[in-house]
CSV table of C-alpha atoms in Angstrom, one decimal:
chain,number,residue,atom,x,y,z
A,1,MET,CA,2.5,-28.1,56.1
A,2,THR,CA,4.9,-31.0,57.0
A,3,SER,CA,4.0,-34.7,57.1
A,4,ARG,CA,3.7,-34.5,60.8
A,5,ASP,CA,1.2,-31.6,60.4
A,6,TYR,CA,-1.0,-33.7,58.1
A,7,LEU,CA,-0.8,-36.7,60.5
A,8,HIS,CA,-1.8,-34.4,63.4
A,9,LYS,CA,-4.9,-33.3,61.4
A,10,ALA,CA,-5.7,-37.0,60.7
A,11,PHE,CA,-5.2,-37.7,64.5
A,12,LEU,CA,-7.7,-35.0,65.3
A,13,LEU,CA,-10.2,-36.5,62.9
A,14,ALA,CA,-9.6,-40.0,64.5
A,15,LYS,CA,-10.5,-38.6,67.9
A,16,GLY,CA,-13.9,-37.6,66.6
A,17,ALA,CA,-15.1,-41.2,66.8
A,18,ASN,CA,-17.3,-42.5,69.6
A,19,LEU,CA,-15.2,-45.3,71.2
A,20,LYS,CA,-18.2,-47.3,72.2
A,21,GLN,CA,-19.3,-47.4,68.5
A,22,ILE,CA,-16.0,-48.4,67.0
A,23,ARG,CA,-14.9,-51.1,69.5
A,24,PRO,CA,-13.2,-53.5,69.1
A,25,ASN,CA,-11.7,-51.5,66.2
A,26,PRO,CA,-9.1,-48.7,66.6
A,27,PHE,CA,-9.4,-45.0,66.2
A,28,VAL,CA,-8.3,-44.1,62.7
A,29,GLY,CA,-8.2,-40.9,60.7
A,30,ALA,CA,-7.1,-40.3,57.1
A,31,ILE,CA,-6.4,-37.4,54.8
A,32,VAL,CA,-5.7,-37.3,51.1
A,33,VAL,CA,-3.4,-34.5,50.0
A,34,SER,CA,-2.9,-33.4,46.4
A,35,GLN,CA,0.5,-32.8,44.7
A,36,ASP,CA,0.3,-29.1,45.6
A,37,GLY,CA,-0.4,-29.8,49.3
A,38,GLU,CA,-4.2,-29.2,49.3
A,39,ILE,CA,-6.3,-31.5,51.4
A,40,ILE,CA,-8.8,-33.0,49.0
A,41,GLY,CA,-10.3,-35.8,51.1
A,42,GLU,CA,-10.6,-36.7,54.8
A,43,GLY,CA,-12.4,-39.2,56.9
A,44,TYR,CA,-12.3,-41.3,60.1
A,45,HIS,CA,-13.6,-44.7,61.2
A,46,GLN,CA,-17.0,-44.2,62.7
A,47,LYS,CA,-18.6,-47.5,63.4
A,48,ALA,CA,-17.4,-51.1,63.8
A,49,GLY,CA,-18.2,-53.2,60.7
A,50,GLU,CA,-18.5,-50.2,58.5
A,51,ALA,CA,-16.2,-48.2,56.2
A,52,HIS,CA,-12.7,-47.5,57.4
A,53,ALA,CA,-11.1,-44.0,57.5
A,54,GLU,CA,-9.2,-44.5,54.2
A,55,VAL,CA,-12.5,-45.3,52.4
A,56,PHE,CA,-14.1,-42.0,53.5
A,57,ALA,CA,-11.0,-40.0,52.6
A,58,ILE,CA,-10.5,-41.5,49.2
A,59,GLN,CA,-14.2,-41.3,48.3
A,60,ALA,CA,-14.2,-37.6,49.2
A,61,ALA,CA,-11.0,-37.0,47.1
A,62,LEU,CA,-12.5,-38.8,44.1
A,63,LEU,CA,-15.4,-36.3,44.1
A,64,LYS,CA,-12.8,-33.5,43.5
A,65,ASN,CA,-10.1,-35.2,41.5
A,66,LEU,CA,-10.5,-38.5,39.7
A,67,ASP,CA,-6.8,-38.9,39.3
A,68,LEU,CA,-5.1,-39.7,42.6
A,69,SER,CA,-1.8,-40.9,41.1
A,70,GLU,CA,0.1,-38.0,42.4
A,71,ALA,CA,-1.7,-37.8,45.8
A,72,THR,CA,-0.5,-38.7,49.2
A,73,LEU,CA,-2.6,-40.5,51.8
A,74,TYR,CA,-1.9,-39.7,55.5
A,75,VAL,CA,-3.4,-42.3,57.8
A,76,THR,CA,-2.9,-42.6,61.6
A,77,LEU,CA,-2.8,-46.5,61.5
A,78,GLU,CA,-1.3,-48.9,59.0
A,79,PRO,CA,-4.0,-49.7,56.4
A,80,CYS,CA,-5.5,-53.2,56.7
A,81,SER,CA,-4.5,-55.8,54.1
A,82,HIS,CA,-7.0,-58.5,54.9
A,83,ILE,CA,-10.7,-58.9,54.2
A,84,GLY,CA,-12.8,-58.9,57.3
A,85,LYS,CA,-16.2,-57.2,57.7
A,86,THR,CA,-15.0,-54.7,55.1
A,87,PRO,CA,-12.7,-55.0,52.1
A,88,ALA,CA,-8.9,-54.4,52.5
A,89,CYS,CA,-8.0,-50.7,52.4
A,90,THR,CA,-4.7,-51.6,50.7
A,91,ASP,CA,-6.6,-52.8,47.7
A,92,LEU,CA,-8.5,-49.5,47.4
A,93,ILE,CA,-5.2,-47.5,47.7
A,94,ILE,CA,-3.6,-49.7,45.0
A,95,GLN,CA,-6.7,-49.5,42.8
A,96,HIS,CA,-6.6,-45.7,42.7
A,97,LYS,CA,-2.8,-45.6,42.2
A,98,ILE,CA,-2.2,-43.4,45.1
A,99,LYS,CA,1.5,-42.5,44.9
A,100,LYS,CA,2.5,-42.3,48.6
A,101,VAL,CA,1.1,-43.4,52.0
A,102,VAL,CA,2.4,-41.9,55.3
A,103,ILE,CA,1.5,-43.9,58.4
A,104,GLY,CA,1.5,-42.6,62.0
A,105,SER,CA,1.5,-46.0,63.8
A,106,LEU,CA,1.8,-49.7,62.9
A,107,ASP,CA,-1.0,-52.1,63.5
A,108,PRO,CA,-0.2,-54.8,66.1
A,109,ASN,CA,-2.7,-57.2,64.6
A,110,PRO,CA,-0.6,-60.0,62.9
A,111,LEU,CA,-3.2,-60.2,60.2
A,112,VAL,CA,-2.3,-56.7,59.0
A,113,SER,CA,0.8,-56.3,56.8
A,114,GLY,CA,-0.5,-53.3,54.9
A,115,ALA,CA,2.7,-51.4,54.6
A,116,LYS,CA,4.5,-54.3,53.0
A,117,LYS,CA,1.7,-55.0,50.6
A,118,LEU,CA,1.6,-51.4,49.5
A,119,PHE,CA,5.4,-51.3,49.1
A,120,ASP,CA,5.3,-54.5,47.0
A,121,HIS,CA,2.8,-52.8,44.7
A,122,GLY,CA,5.0,-49.8,44.1
A,123,VAL,CA,3.5,-47.4,46.6
A,124,ILE,CA,6.0,-45.2,48.4
A,125,VAL,CA,5.5,-45.9,52.1
A,126,GLU,CA,6.7,-43.7,54.9
A,127,THR,CA,6.3,-44.5,58.6
A,128,ILE,CA,6.4,-41.7,61.1
A,129,ILE,CA,5.7,-43.2,64.5
A,130,THR,CA,3.8,-40.5,66.5
A,131,PRO,CA,3.4,-41.0,70.3
A,132,GLU,CA,0.1,-39.3,70.5
A,133,ILE,CA,-1.3,-41.5,67.8
A,134,VAL,CA,0.0,-44.6,69.4
A,135,GLU,CA,-1.4,-43.6,72.7
A,136,LEU,CA,-4.9,-43.0,71.2
A,137,ASN,CA,-5.1,-46.7,70.4
A,138,ASN,CA,-3.8,-47.8,73.8
A,139,VAL,CA,-6.8,-50.0,74.4
A,140,PHE,CA,-6.7,-51.6,70.9
A,141,ASN,CA,-3.0,-52.3,71.2
A,142,ILE,CA,-3.4,-54.0,74.6
A,143,ASN,CA,-6.3,-56.1,73.2
A,144,GLN,CA,-4.2,-57.2,70.2
A,145,ILE,CA,-0.9,-57.7,71.9
A,146,LYS,CA,-1.9,-59.2,75.2
A,147,LYS,CA,-5.2,-60.8,74.1
A,148,ARG,CA,-7.1,-59.4,76.9
A,149,PRO,CA,-9.1,-56.3,77.9
A,150,LYS,CA,-7.3,-53.2,79.2
A,151,TYR,CA,-7.7,-53.2,83.0
A,152,ILE,CA,-8.0,-49.9,85.0
A,153,LEU,CA,-7.9,-50.3,88.8
A,154,LYS,CA,-9.7,-47.5,90.8
A,155,SER,CA,-9.8,-47.0,94.5
A,156,ALA,CA,-10.4,-44.2,97.0
A,157,THR,CA,-8.4,-44.5,100.2
A,158,THR,CA,-7.6,-42.7,103.4
A,159,ILE,CA,-4.2,-41.2,103.6
A,160,ASN,CA,-3.0,-44.5,105.2
A,161,GLY,CA,-4.4,-46.6,102.4
A,162,GLN,CA,-7.7,-47.9,103.8
A,163,ILE,CA,-10.9,-48.2,101.8
A,164,ALA,CA,-13.4,-49.0,104.5
A,165,ASP,CA,-13.7,-49.4,108.3
A,166,ARG,CA,-13.6,-52.9,109.9
A,167,PHE,CA,-17.3,-53.2,109.3
A,168,GLY,CA,-17.0,-52.6,105.5
A,169,ASN,CA,-18.4,-49.1,105.6
A,170,SER,CA,-16.9,-46.9,102.9
A,171,LYS,CA,-19.4,-44.1,102.3
A,172,TRP,CA,-17.9,-41.7,101.8
A,173,ILE,CA,-14.1,-41.7,101.8
A,174,SER,CA,-14.0,-39.6,98.6
A,175,ASN,CA,-15.9,-36.4,98.0
A,176,ALA,CA,-18.7,-35.6,95.6
A,177,LYS,CA,-16.3,-34.1,92.9
A,178,SER,CA,-14.1,-37.2,92.9
A,179,ARG,CA,-17.1,-39.5,92.6
A,180,ALA,CA,-18.5,-37.4,89.7
A,181,TYR,CA,-15.1,-37.7,87.9
A,182,VAL,CA,-15.3,-41.5,88.3
A,183,HIS,CA,-18.7,-41.6,86.6
A,184,GLU,CA,-18.0,-39.1,83.8
A,185,PHE,CA,-14.4,-40.0,82.9
A,186,LEU,CA,-13.9,-43.6,84.0
A,187,ARG,CA,-17.2,-45.5,84.1
A,188,ALA,CA,-18.4,-43.7,80.9
A,189,ARG,CA,-15.4,-44.8,78.9
A,190,VAL,CA,-15.1,-48.4,79.8
A,191,ASP,CA,-17.1,-51.4,78.6
A,192,ALA,CA,-17.7,-52.9,82.0
A,193,ILE,CA,-17.0,-52.8,85.7
A,194,LEU,CA,-15.4,-55.7,87.4
A,195,THR,CA,-16.2,-56.3,91.1
A,196,THR,CA,-17.2,-59.1,93.5
A,197,ALA,CA,-20.4,-60.3,94.9
A,198,LYS,CA,-19.2,-59.3,98.4
A,199,THR,CA,-18.7,-55.7,97.3
A,200,ILE,CA,-22.1,-55.6,95.6
A,201,MET,CA,-23.9,-56.9,98.7
A,202,ASN,CA,-21.9,-54.8,101.2
A,203,ASP,CA,-22.3,-51.6,99.3
A,204,ASN,CA,-25.8,-52.2,97.9
A,205,ALA,CA,-24.2,-50.9,94.7
A,206,SER,CA,-26.0,-50.2,91.4
A,207,MET,CA,-22.7,-49.9,89.4
A,208,ASN,CA,-24.2,-47.8,86.6
A,209,ILE,CA,-23.2,-44.3,85.3
A,210,ARG,CA,-24.8,-41.4,87.1
A,211,LEU,CA,-24.2,-37.9,85.9
A,212,GLU,CA,-25.8,-34.8,87.3
A,213,GLY,CA,-28.9,-33.7,85.3
A,214,THR,CA,-29.3,-37.0,83.4
A,215,ALA,CA,-30.9,-40.3,84.0
A,216,PRO,CA,-28.6,-43.2,85.0
A,217,THR,CA,-26.9,-45.0,82.1
A,218,GLU,CA,-26.6,-48.8,82.2
A,219,LEU,CA,-23.2,-50.4,82.1
A,220,ASN,CA,-22.1,-54.0,81.8
A,221,LEU,CA,-21.2,-55.6,85.1
A,222,ILE,CA,-18.8,-58.4,85.7
A,223,VAL,CA,-19.1,-60.0,89.2
A,224,ILE,CA,-16.8,-62.6,90.6
A,225,ASP,CA,-19.5,-64.7,92.3
A,226,LYS,CA,-18.0,-68.2,93.0
A,227,HIS,CA,-21.0,-69.5,94.8
A,228,LEU,CA,-23.6,-67.6,92.8
A,229,ASP,CA,-24.8,-65.8,95.9
A,230,LEU,CA,-26.4,-63.0,93.8
A,231,LEU,CA,-28.9,-65.5,92.3
A,232,LYS,CA,-30.3,-66.3,95.8
A,233,LYS,CA,-33.9,-65.1,96.3
A,234,GLU,CA,-33.0,-62.7,99.1
A,235,ASN,CA,-30.7,-60.8,96.7
A,236,GLU,CA,-33.1,-60.4,93.8
A,237,GLN,CA,-33.9,-56.8,94.8
A,238,LEU,CA,-30.3,-55.6,94.8
A,239,PRO,CA,-29.9,-52.3,92.8
A,240,ILE,CA,-27.7,-54.0,90.2
A,241,PHE,CA,-30.8,-55.8,88.9
A,242,TYR,CA,-32.3,-52.7,87.3
A,243,LYS,CA,-34.0,-53.1,83.9
A,244,ARG,CA,-31.2,-53.5,81.3
A,245,ILE,CA,-31.7,-53.1,77.6
A,246,ASN,CA,-28.1,-52.8,76.2
A,247,SER,CA,-26.0,-54.4,79.0
A,248,LYS,CA,-25.6,-57.6,81.0
A,249,ILE,CA,-24.5,-58.8,84.3
A,250,TYR,CA,-21.8,-61.5,83.9
A,251,LEU,CA,-21.5,-63.8,86.9
A,252,VAL,CA,-18.0,-65.4,87.0
A,253,THR,CA,-18.0,-68.8,88.6
A,254,ASP,CA,-16.9,-72.4,88.2
A,255,LYS,CA,-20.3,-73.6,89.3
A,256,SER,CA,-23.5,-74.5,87.3
A,257,PHE,CA,-26.9,-73.1,87.9
A,258,GLU,CA,-30.0,-75.2,87.4
A,259,GLY,CA,-32.6,-72.5,87.6
A,260,LYS,CA,-33.8,-70.0,85.0
A,261,LEU,CA,-31.6,-66.9,84.5
A,262,ARG,CA,-32.9,-63.4,83.8
A,263,THR,CA,-32.3,-62.5,80.2
A,264,ASP,CA,-29.8,-59.8,81.2
A,265,VAL,CA,-27.7,-62.3,83.3
A,266,GLU,CA,-25.1,-64.6,81.9
A,267,LEU,CA,-22.7,-67.0,83.6
A,268,ILE,CA,-19.0,-67.0,82.6
A,269,LYS,CA,-17.6,-70.4,83.6
A,270,VAL,CA,-13.9,-70.4,84.4
A,271,ASP,CA,-11.6,-72.7,86.2
A,272,MET,CA,-10.3,-72.2,89.7
A,273,ARG,CA,-6.6,-72.0,90.4
A,274,ASN,CA,-5.5,-72.2,94.1
A,275,LYS,CA,-9.0,-71.3,95.1
A,276,LYS,CA,-8.9,-68.3,92.8
A,277,ILE,CA,-10.7,-67.5,89.6
A,278,ASP,CA,-8.4,-68.0,86.6
A,279,LEU,CA,-8.2,-64.4,85.4
A,280,THR,CA,-6.5,-65.4,82.2
A,281,GLN,CA,-9.5,-67.5,81.2
A,282,LEU,CA,-11.8,-64.7,82.3
A,283,SER,CA,-9.9,-62.1,80.2
A,284,SER,CA,-10.1,-64.2,77.1
A,285,GLN,CA,-13.9,-64.7,77.5
A,286,LEU,CA,-14.4,-61.0,78.1
A,287,LEU,CA,-12.6,-60.0,75.0
A,288,SER,CA,-14.6,-62.5,72.9
A,289,LYS,CA,-17.7,-60.6,74.2
A,290,ASN,CA,-16.3,-57.3,72.9
A,291,ILE,CA,-15.4,-56.1,76.4
A,292,CYS,CA,-12.2,-54.2,75.5
A,293,GLU,CA,-11.7,-52.0,78.6
A,294,VAL,CA,-12.6,-52.8,82.2
A,295,LEU,CA,-12.7,-50.7,85.4
A,296,ILE,CA,-11.9,-52.7,88.6
A,297,GLU,CA,-14.0,-51.5,91.5
A,298,GLY,CA,-13.7,-54.1,94.2
A,299,GLY,CA,-12.2,-54.7,97.6
A,300,GLY,CA,-8.7,-55.3,98.7
A,301,VAL,CA,-8.6,-59.0,97.9
A,302,LEU,CA,-9.7,-58.5,94.3
A,303,ASN,CA,-7.3,-55.5,93.9
A,304,ALA,CA,-4.4,-57.6,95.2
A,305,SER,CA,-5.3,-60.6,93.0
A,306,MET,CA,-5.3,-58.4,89.9
A,307,ILE,CA,-1.9,-56.9,90.8
A,308,GLN,CA,-0.4,-60.3,91.6
A,309,GLU,CA,-1.5,-61.6,88.2
A,310,LYS,CA,0.1,-58.5,86.6
A,311,ILE,CA,-2.8,-57.7,84.4
A,312,VAL,CA,-3.5,-54.2,85.6
A,313,ASP,CA,-2.5,-51.5,83.1
A,314,GLU,CA,-3.4,-48.3,84.9
A,315,VAL,CA,-4.1,-47.3,88.5
A,316,PHE,CA,-6.3,-44.4,89.6
A,317,MET,CA,-5.8,-43.7,93.3
A,318,PHE,CA,-8.0,-41.1,95.0
A,319,ILE,CA,-6.1,-40.1,98.2
A,320,CYS,CA,-8.6,-38.6,100.6
A,321,PRO,CA,-8.0,-36.4,103.7
A,322,SER,CA,-8.8,-38.8,106.5
A,323,ILE,CA,-6.9,-41.4,108.6
A,324,ASN,CA,-8.2,-44.6,110.1
A,325,THR,CA,-6.0,-45.9,112.9
A,326,ASP,CA,-7.8,-49.2,113.3
A,327,SER,CA,-5.5,-52.0,112.3
A,328,SER,CA,-8.5,-54.1,111.3
A,329,ALA,CA,-9.8,-51.5,108.8
A,330,LEU,CA,-9.9,-52.7,105.2
A,331,ASN,CA,-6.8,-52.0,103.0
A,332,ALA,CA,-6.9,-51.2,99.3
A,333,TYR,CA,-4.7,-54.2,98.7
A,334,SER,CA,-5.1,-57.3,100.9
A,335,SER,CA,-3.2,-60.5,100.5
A,336,ASN,CA,-1.4,-63.1,102.6
A,337,GLN,CA,1.1,-63.7,99.8
A,338,VAL,CA,4.7,-62.9,100.7
A,339,GLN,CA,6.1,-60.1,98.6
A,340,LYS,CA,9.7,-58.8,98.7
A,341,MET,CA,10.8,-55.3,97.9
A,342,ASP,CA,12.3,-56.4,94.6
A,343,GLU,CA,8.9,-58.0,93.6
A,344,LEU,CA,6.9,-54.8,93.9
A,345,MET,CA,4.9,-53.6,90.9
A,346,LYS,CA,6.5,-50.5,89.5
A,347,LEU,CA,4.4,-47.5,88.4
A,348,SER,CA,4.9,-44.4,86.5
A,349,LEU,CA,3.0,-41.2,87.4
A,350,LEU,CA,1.0,-40.0,84.4
A,351,GLU,CA,-1.2,-37.3,85.9
A,352,THR,CA,-2.4,-35.6,89.1
A,353,LYS,CA,-5.7,-33.9,89.7
A,354,VAL,CA,-7.1,-32.1,92.8
A,355,PHE,CA,-10.8,-32.3,93.7
A,356,ASP,CA,-11.1,-29.9,96.6
A,357,ASN,CA,-9.2,-31.9,99.3
A,358,ASP,CA,-9.0,-35.2,97.4
A,359,ILE,CA,-5.9,-35.9,95.2
A,360,LEU,CA,-6.1,-38.2,92.2
A,361,LEU,CA,-2.9,-40.0,91.2
A,362,LYS,CA,-3.0,-41.6,87.8
A,363,TYR,CA,-0.3,-44.2,87.2
A,364,LYS,CA,0.7,-46.4,84.3
A,365,VAL,CA,1.9,-49.9,85.3
A,366,LEU,CA,5.4,-50.4,83.9
A,367,ILE,CA,5.7,-54.1,83.8
A,368,THR,CA,2.7,-56.3,82.9
A,369,LYS,CA,2.1,-59.9,81.9
A,370,SER,CA,2.1,-60.4,78.2
């Protein structure tokens, strides 16, 4: 087996982690290989705050071979060199005199300089940047480099780009298979949904995860609610106020609230800029609450604001087989801001899927704000 083969096996191990259990940490897999090419230890990071992949792999190898001085450690991410909730993995590697470490991707965290520390202690270090390994930690990399959550924008539109009629009715533009995909593959993977109070009230939305054959699963909800309309008595029966045990509703505002909040409701105070919520402040606060990936499910104004601020990373567009000719119908992106052709956000098509007559277009945003 080649070094890339061993790294691929470590990559497959890393993918075994439950992303909700490891966040805000990255996916990491590690394999210890003996001098004759035998895999003698393997492991992956399983839960935030607990042992890293290298620890599991080295401990497993020690059960078979106490002398690791001729062994090679293959790890998908640069070993940590600082002490956080767990000891530095570089110290463990150096302690057991592992001869060589092969790394599949570098850690964007400036606190990590594991490759240099290992090299300085006489360990042979080889870096083989592997695209599939880098992509696996796409969310972690965005969190570290851009200091904000990863944002995914989802919308379902008519062929001519409208998300609702002039009265706000949007049920249903997309079909049942498209909606099931949103719950199973988008809502289930993110840490929260971002929307507006207007969308919540217009759609009478619950914003949870609903999969066929299972009870609904709760999900954090972030609501831009400048005037705290959702806290008015007439709105206390809205479906979003279901009993929550492991999630919260975060109301984003620049206002204060004098009454008593439900235990599952929390205010996020942010400044207003040009009558708009400061999305940079909001992003920073969300990341501090371990909200690493966010799905945007709002109206045209919110969608346009997120695009204008250049903090959207991926776009999932469901193009559905209908046309609304009403010029007052609601568009997927709605703004009065002048935008010239050379100012358009550029996208790269990553994937297409077909759900009966609906077409899903998945895009990566090419240029985002750092």
